[in-house]
Amino acid sequence: MFKLNNHIENLYPNHASETVSGIYELMTHYTGLIEKKPLEFTQKDAIFITYGDSFTASEAVPLQSLHKIARKHLRGLVNSLHLLPFFPFTSDDGFSVVDYKAVNPEFGDWSDIKSLGQDFDLMFDAVINHMSKASDWFQQYLKGDASFQHFFIEENPENPALKLVVRPRTWPLLHPFNKQGKKTYIWTTFSEDQVDLNYSNPLVFLRILDILLFYVSQGARYIRLDAIAFLWKKLGTDCLHLKETHLVIQLYRSIIEQVAPQTILITETNVPHLENLSYFGNGKNEAHMVYNFSLPPLLAYSLHAEDVDVLTQWAQTLKVPSNQTCFFNFTASHDGIGVRPLQGIVEQKQISKLAAKTILHGGFVSYKTNPDGSNSPYELNCNYMDLLTHPEEAKENRVKRFMLTQSVMLCFPGIPGIYYHSVFGSENDREGALSSGMNRRINRQKIDIEVLEMEMNDPQNIRSLIYNEFRNLLQVRKEHPCFHPSSKTNYINDNNLFIIERMYEGEKIICLHNFSGNPQCIDKYLENVINLTHWKKANSVLNPFDFLWLKMKSNN
């Protein structure tokens, strides 16, 4: 506990004693509510990413509709569900939380969450950088309630130090509010409706700790720390990745793992790759998992360029600091495809080309404001299949190019996260984006389960084609220890064949991916094959944009 006390002294030197007492009080309370289990990663870990209301039906609340779909189409393929914020909210499709401890009544209730948790492990979102301006916390703060004093950050908009702050959006950092009859400017990193919490106040730290432990008590195996890189604010800095932010994460991990050592913290930091890696800490004291943010845009770049040099070189640098950590590999999510994680990996002109391709394929580009006042691309808002292929291309080409990237993602060491619109082969929802004025809505469309089932029953429907490919890959993946998150991995570029070798306790699997428009000879990879772990027939040639998984003889 010395480390805990030391961190508290560094963060809250004037309030260390009462903060430590508050921590012990919360630990004592939740220890009796949570069963301790060991921390464990396996090749069976795979996460389905969804909103609580992504699936709708007339006869059930959305969480029950989700459970119906998950039981029918996901059980046995993935073992975990990432439930994007299912709390009452006012904007940003859930990321402006009104009440951290309530389930949105339009989605269902805590019994529905518990029911899901009986069939799947669960990931909860901890949206703890900010909360809704309609929240009771903020409203009491505006009224001058002493209990919420210093819960939020007031600042003078004329302060020149604010120009140093990294901006993920183009609108103002501060917004005016009426606080006890006085116009007061409040820190709002992401929008006027999302007011940032003030972690320099130890009471905020304790209130959020209570919420995190509550989530664990409600069945969360994973806790996703949303927008965590912006957590601590210090004027005169860029307010990104501050040492205090890392200390807060380390404290939360240290405390939670004493109460529930099985809990996995995952940090969401859409930033350049090396900055992202810092959230692993020393491998034992900070995030258990970090998003592999460079993977989605880099796969798209490599596919369009038909060149895997950069992908291979980057992959060969991937390392995790301990067997208690791993990457969260994904290609699509509720957000767009961030391009900041490409910085330092590909040239800016290539990022611009990818942005142009996004617009050509029916998507949008969101921008951020730079310190000099200029704007630059921040994320590509596009369904991932539509980013890789034009919506009017032949269905067979769309499925092939898309599943090539999904195979790579599933082969990478770590735990895969698969967005619901990827598993079920959705396309751009331009109407949803345009009517809402939110670019990200292009990839957040709700799915009517009756329509979904009708389309899934058609073997030639693109939804059915993609789902069946995912199903086969996921079944193979969970059966082979080679895909354990900590297994040894090699990456090879063989004439635009991107090859991933996975090895574990004498077993070896080679995954071949043809990123070129030309057939590639693979005779030499077939010489020592025991069998195909993928369902496709092995020929001496791997066709353009095709892939193959091979199980090799153990002495190879």
PDB file of C-alpha atoms in Angstrom, residues 175-349:
ATOM      1  CA  HIS A 175     -18.396  27.379 -22.911  1.00  0.00           C
ATOM      2  CA  PRO A 176     -20.350  29.918 -20.839  1.00  0.00           C
ATOM      3  CA  PHE A 177     -22.830  28.820 -18.163  1.00  0.00           C
ATOM      4  CA  ASN A 178     -24.954  30.680 -15.645  1.00  0.00           C
ATOM      5  CA  LYS A 179     -23.566  29.887 -12.214  1.00  0.00           C
ATOM      6  CA  GLN A 180     -25.558  31.520  -9.431  1.00  0.00           C
ATOM      7  CA  GLY A 181     -26.541  34.345 -11.751  1.00  0.00           C
ATOM      8  CA  LYS A 182     -23.015  34.917 -13.023  1.00  0.00           C
ATOM      9  CA  LYS A 183     -21.632  34.085 -16.472  1.00  0.00           C
ATOM     10  CA  THR A 184     -18.916  31.505 -15.909  1.00  0.00           C
ATOM     11  CA  TYR A 185     -16.755  29.758 -18.496  1.00  0.00           C
ATOM     12  CA  ILE A 186     -16.411  26.001 -17.971  1.00  0.00           C
ATOM     13  CA  TRP A 187     -13.890  23.581 -19.511  1.00  0.00           C
ATOM     14  CA  THR A 188     -15.596  21.466 -22.203  1.00  0.00           C
ATOM     15  CA  THR A 189     -13.079  19.426 -24.194  1.00  0.00           C
ATOM     16  CA  PHE A 190     -15.575  17.685 -26.465  1.00  0.00           C
ATOM     17  CA  SER A 191     -18.763  19.774 -26.607  1.00  0.00           C
ATOM     18  CA  GLU A 192     -20.886  22.309 -24.764  1.00  0.00           C
ATOM     19  CA  ASP A 193     -22.973  19.434 -23.384  1.00  0.00           C
ATOM     20  CA  GLN A 194     -19.945  17.516 -22.072  1.00  0.00           C
ATOM     21  CA  VAL A 195     -18.433  19.325 -19.093  1.00  0.00           C
ATOM     22  CA  ASP A 196     -15.042  18.096 -17.905  1.00  0.00           C
ATOM     23  CA  LEU A 197     -14.587  16.841 -14.364  1.00  0.00           C
ATOM     24  CA  ASN A 198     -11.911  18.384 -12.156  1.00  0.00           C
ATOM     25  CA  TYR A 199      -9.589  15.637 -10.937  1.00  0.00           C
ATOM     26  CA  SER A 200      -7.453  18.058  -8.965  1.00  0.00           C
ATOM     27  CA  ASN A 201     -10.323  17.783  -6.483  1.00  0.00           C
ATOM     28  CA  PRO A 202      -9.825  14.532  -4.518  1.00  0.00           C
ATOM     29  CA  LEU A 203     -13.583  14.242  -3.987  1.00  0.00           C
ATOM     30  CA  VAL A 204     -13.982  13.800  -7.741  1.00  0.00           C
ATOM     31  CA  PHE A 205     -11.363  11.049  -7.657  1.00  0.00           C
ATOM     32  CA  LEU A 206     -13.288   9.263  -4.892  1.00  0.00           C
ATOM     33  CA  ARG A 207     -16.710   9.652  -6.536  1.00  0.00           C
ATOM     34  CA  ILE A 208     -15.374   8.155  -9.753  1.00  0.00           C
ATOM     35  CA  LEU A 209     -13.650   5.327  -7.864  1.00  0.00           C
ATOM     36  CA  ASP A 210     -17.018   4.490  -6.351  1.00  0.00           C
ATOM     37  CA  ILE A 211     -18.521   4.327  -9.851  1.00  0.00           C
ATOM     38  CA  LEU A 212     -15.750   2.078 -11.200  1.00  0.00           C
ATOM     39  CA  LEU A 213     -16.130  -0.348  -8.303  1.00  0.00           C
ATOM     40  CA  PHE A 214     -19.896  -0.236  -8.764  1.00  0.00           C
ATOM     41  CA  TYR A 215     -19.441  -1.305 -12.381  1.00  0.00           C
ATOM     42  CA  VAL A 216     -17.334  -4.266 -11.280  1.00  0.00           C
ATOM     43  CA  SER A 217     -20.026  -5.206  -8.759  1.00  0.00           C
ATOM     44  CA  GLN A 218     -22.567  -5.149 -11.601  1.00  0.00           C
ATOM     45  CA  GLY A 219     -20.620  -7.684 -13.655  1.00  0.00           C
ATOM     46  CA  ALA A 220     -18.053  -5.706 -15.659  1.00  0.00           C
ATOM     47  CA  ARG A 221     -14.999  -7.830 -16.502  1.00  0.00           C
ATOM     48  CA  TYR A 222     -13.592  -4.992 -18.617  1.00  0.00           C
ATOM     49  CA  ILE A 223     -13.776  -1.274 -17.897  1.00  0.00           C
ATOM     50  CA  ARG A 224     -13.054   1.027 -20.822  1.00  0.00           C
ATOM     51  CA  LEU A 225     -11.629   4.391 -19.772  1.00  0.00           C
ATOM     52  CA  ASP A 226     -13.045   6.734 -22.397  1.00  0.00           C
ATOM     53  CA  ALA A 227     -11.027   9.778 -23.559  1.00  0.00           C
ATOM     54  CA  ILE A 228      -8.703   9.172 -20.622  1.00  0.00           C
ATOM     55  CA  ALA A 229      -5.704  11.015 -22.114  1.00  0.00           C
ATOM     56  CA  PHE A 230      -7.411  14.373 -21.441  1.00  0.00           C
ATOM     57  CA  LEU A 231      -8.208  13.652 -17.781  1.00  0.00           C
ATOM     58  CA  TRP A 232      -5.915  16.038 -15.879  1.00  0.00           C
ATOM     59  CA  LYS A 233      -5.684  19.724 -16.743  1.00  0.00           C
ATOM     60  CA  LYS A 234      -2.703  21.932 -16.025  1.00  0.00           C
ATOM     61  CA  LEU A 235      -2.374  25.378 -17.566  1.00  0.00           C
ATOM     62  CA  GLY A 236       0.900  25.914 -19.375  1.00  0.00           C
ATOM     63  CA  THR A 237       0.820  22.381 -20.816  1.00  0.00           C
ATOM     64  CA  ASP A 238      -1.015  20.696 -23.677  1.00  0.00           C
ATOM     65  CA  CYS A 239      -3.188  18.901 -21.069  1.00  0.00           C
ATOM     66  CA  LEU A 240      -2.607  15.572 -22.798  1.00  0.00           C
ATOM     67  CA  HIS A 241      -0.944  12.498 -21.253  1.00  0.00           C
ATOM     68  CA  LEU A 242       0.040  14.425 -18.147  1.00  0.00           C
ATOM     69  CA  LYS A 243       1.888  12.471 -15.462  1.00  0.00           C
ATOM     70  CA  GLU A 244      -1.053  13.074 -13.145  1.00  0.00           C
ATOM     71  CA  THR A 245      -3.348  11.321 -15.623  1.00  0.00           C
ATOM     72  CA  HIS A 246      -1.091   8.280 -15.567  1.00  0.00           C
ATOM     73  CA  LEU A 247      -1.001   8.371 -11.759  1.00  0.00           C
ATOM     74  CA  VAL A 248      -4.808   8.419 -11.593  1.00  0.00           C
ATOM     75  CA  ILE A 249      -5.036   5.347 -13.852  1.00  0.00           C
ATOM     76  CA  GLN A 250      -2.350   3.585 -11.828  1.00  0.00           C
ATOM     77  CA  LEU A 251      -4.210   4.326  -8.607  1.00  0.00           C
ATOM     78  CA  TYR A 252      -7.503   3.047  -9.980  1.00  0.00           C
ATOM     79  CA  ARG A 253      -5.809  -0.147 -11.154  1.00  0.00           C
ATOM     80  CA  SER A 254      -4.017  -0.682  -7.849  1.00  0.00           C
ATOM     81  CA  ILE A 255      -7.232  -0.255  -5.888  1.00  0.00           C
ATOM     82  CA  ILE A 256      -9.507  -2.261  -8.189  1.00  0.00           C
ATOM     83  CA  GLU A 257      -7.160  -5.224  -8.491  1.00  0.00           C
ATOM     84  CA  GLN A 258      -7.136  -5.609  -4.708  1.00  0.00           C
ATOM     85  CA  VAL A 259     -10.919  -5.830  -4.697  1.00  0.00           C
ATOM     86  CA  ALA A 260     -11.376  -7.657  -8.023  1.00  0.00           C
ATOM     87  CA  PRO A 261      -8.076  -8.828  -9.573  1.00  0.00           C
ATOM     88  CA  GLN A 262      -9.935 -10.230 -12.600  1.00  0.00           C
ATOM     89  CA  THR A 263     -10.918  -6.740 -13.785  1.00  0.00           C
ATOM     90  CA  ILE A 264      -9.264  -5.535 -16.995  1.00  0.00           C
ATOM     91  CA  LEU A 265      -8.734  -1.798 -17.553  1.00  0.00           C
ATOM     92  CA  ILE A 266      -8.587  -0.677 -21.179  1.00  0.00           C
ATOM     93  CA  THR A 267      -7.561   2.855 -22.154  1.00  0.00           C
ATOM     94  CA  GLU A 268      -9.084   4.650 -25.128  1.00  0.00           C
ATOM     95  CA  THR A 269      -6.456   7.103 -26.391  1.00  0.00           C
ATOM     96  CA  ASN A 270      -6.832   8.025 -30.062  1.00  0.00           C
ATOM     97  CA  VAL A 271      -3.325   9.449 -30.407  1.00  0.00           C
ATOM     98  CA  PRO A 272      -0.058   8.711 -32.244  1.00  0.00           C
ATOM     99  CA  HIS A 273       1.203   5.177 -31.676  1.00  0.00           C
ATOM    100  CA  LEU A 274       4.097   5.803 -29.280  1.00  0.00           C
ATOM    101  CA  GLU A 275       1.936   8.060 -27.110  1.00  0.00           C
ATOM    102  CA  ASN A 276      -0.702   5.348 -27.011  1.00  0.00           C
ATOM    103  CA  LEU A 277       1.812   2.753 -25.791  1.00  0.00           C
ATOM    104  CA  SER A 278       2.619   4.864 -22.728  1.00  0.00           C
ATOM    105  CA  TYR A 279      -0.649   3.723 -21.143  1.00  0.00           C
ATOM    106  CA  PHE A 280       0.757   0.234 -20.605  1.00  0.00           C
ATOM    107  CA  GLY A 281       2.944   1.811 -17.919  1.00  0.00           C
ATOM    108  CA  ASN A 282       5.568  -0.714 -16.839  1.00  0.00           C
ATOM    109  CA  GLY A 283       3.307  -3.597 -17.811  1.00  0.00           C
ATOM    110  CA  LYS A 284       2.029  -4.226 -14.308  1.00  0.00           C
ATOM    111  CA  ASN A 285       0.798  -0.897 -13.001  1.00  0.00           C
ATOM    112  CA  GLU A 286      -1.439   0.806 -15.571  1.00  0.00           C
ATOM    113  CA  ALA A 287      -3.719  -0.337 -18.424  1.00  0.00           C
ATOM    114  CA  HIS A 288      -4.047  -4.063 -19.052  1.00  0.00           C
ATOM    115  CA  MET A 289      -5.094  -3.311 -22.628  1.00  0.00           C
ATOM    116  CA  VAL A 290      -4.740  -0.369 -25.000  1.00  0.00           C
ATOM    117  CA  TYR A 291      -6.572   0.135 -28.267  1.00  0.00           C
ATOM    118  CA  ASN A 292      -4.384  -0.646 -31.271  1.00  0.00           C
ATOM    119  CA  PHE A 293      -5.444   2.614 -32.898  1.00  0.00           C
ATOM    120  CA  SER A 294      -2.895   2.536 -35.717  1.00  0.00           C
ATOM    121  CA  LEU A 295      -4.214  -0.755 -37.087  1.00  0.00           C
ATOM    122  CA  PRO A 296      -7.511   0.381 -38.733  1.00  0.00           C
ATOM    123  CA  PRO A 297      -6.115   3.268 -40.829  1.00  0.00           C
ATOM    124  CA  LEU A 298      -2.893   1.385 -41.594  1.00  0.00           C
ATOM    125  CA  LEU A 299      -4.776  -1.614 -42.973  1.00  0.00           C
ATOM    126  CA  ALA A 300      -6.886   0.720 -45.134  1.00  0.00           C
ATOM    127  CA  TYR A 301      -3.775   2.511 -46.377  1.00  0.00           C
ATOM    128  CA  SER A 302      -2.020  -0.783 -47.171  1.00  0.00           C
ATOM    129  CA  LEU A 303      -5.004  -2.181 -49.042  1.00  0.00           C
ATOM    130  CA  HIS A 304      -5.452   0.879 -51.221  1.00  0.00           C
ATOM    131  CA  ALA A 305      -1.697   1.139 -51.848  1.00  0.00           C
ATOM    132  CA  GLU A 306      -1.402  -2.630 -52.446  1.00  0.00           C
ATOM    133  CA  ASP A 307       1.793  -2.400 -50.434  1.00  0.00           C
ATOM    134  CA  VAL A 308       2.531  -3.954 -47.044  1.00  0.00           C
ATOM    135  CA  ASP A 309       6.018  -2.565 -46.446  1.00  0.00           C
ATOM    136  CA  VAL A 310       4.878  -0.007 -43.893  1.00  0.00           C
ATOM    137  CA  LEU A 311       2.420  -2.419 -42.279  1.00  0.00           C
ATOM    138  CA  THR A 312       5.125  -5.059 -41.857  1.00  0.00           C
ATOM    139  CA  GLN A 313       7.724  -2.641 -40.508  1.00  0.00           C
ATOM    140  CA  TRP A 314       5.238  -1.209 -38.015  1.00  0.00           C
ATOM    141  CA  ALA A 315       3.985  -4.642 -36.924  1.00  0.00           C
ATOM    142  CA  GLN A 316       7.544  -5.804 -36.275  1.00  0.00           C
ATOM    143  CA  THR A 317       7.880  -3.063 -33.649  1.00  0.00           C
ATOM    144  CA  LEU A 318       4.809  -4.156 -31.676  1.00  0.00           C
ATOM    145  CA  LYS A 319       5.686  -5.264 -28.193  1.00  0.00           C
ATOM    146  CA  VAL A 320       3.880  -5.345 -24.887  1.00  0.00           C
ATOM    147  CA  PRO A 321       5.739  -4.886 -21.596  1.00  0.00           C
ATOM    148  CA  SER A 322       4.403  -7.993 -19.815  1.00  0.00           C
ATOM    149  CA  ASN A 323       2.111 -11.006 -20.136  1.00  0.00           C
ATOM    150  CA  GLN A 324      -0.417  -9.039 -18.079  1.00  0.00           C
ATOM    151  CA  THR A 325      -0.959  -6.684 -21.003  1.00  0.00           C
ATOM    152  CA  CYS A 326      -2.116  -6.951 -24.600  1.00  0.00           C
ATOM    153  CA  PHE A 327      -3.502  -4.922 -27.478  1.00  0.00           C
ATOM    154  CA  PHE A 328      -7.196  -4.479 -28.165  1.00  0.00           C
ATOM    155  CA  ASN A 329      -7.253  -5.027 -31.926  1.00  0.00           C
ATOM    156  CA  PHE A 330     -10.113  -3.592 -33.951  1.00  0.00           C
ATOM    157  CA  THR A 331     -10.877  -1.996 -37.300  1.00  0.00           C
ATOM    158  CA  ALA A 332     -14.223  -0.278 -36.687  1.00  0.00           C
ATOM    159  CA  SER A 333     -15.999   1.245 -33.733  1.00  0.00           C
ATOM    160  CA  HIS A 334     -18.712   3.744 -32.806  1.00  0.00           C
ATOM    161  CA  ASP A 335     -16.185   6.495 -33.579  1.00  0.00           C
ATOM    162  CA  GLY A 336     -14.567   7.196 -36.911  1.00  0.00           C
ATOM    163  CA  ILE A 337     -11.210   5.854 -38.028  1.00  0.00           C
ATOM    164  CA  GLY A 338      -8.651   8.065 -36.315  1.00  0.00           C
ATOM    165  CA  VAL A 339      -5.760   9.282 -38.462  1.00  0.00           C
ATOM    166  CA  ARG A 340      -3.586  10.813 -35.751  1.00  0.00           C
ATOM    167  CA  PRO A 341      -2.327   7.268 -34.980  1.00  0.00           C
ATOM    168  CA  LEU A 342      -0.772   7.267 -38.478  1.00  0.00           C
ATOM    169  CA  GLN A 343       1.501  10.179 -37.615  1.00  0.00           C
ATOM    170  CA  GLY A 344       5.116   9.080 -37.753  1.00  0.00           C
ATOM    171  CA  ILE A 345       4.145   5.920 -39.653  1.00  0.00           C
ATOM    172  CA  VAL A 346       3.016   7.260 -43.044  1.00  0.00           C
ATOM    173  CA  GLU A 347       3.489  10.663 -44.650  1.00  0.00           C
ATOM    174  CA  GLN A 348       0.869  13.377 -44.305  1.00  0.00           C
ATOM    175  CA  LYS A 349       0.131  13.251 -48.045  1.00  0.00           C
TER     176      LYS A 349
END
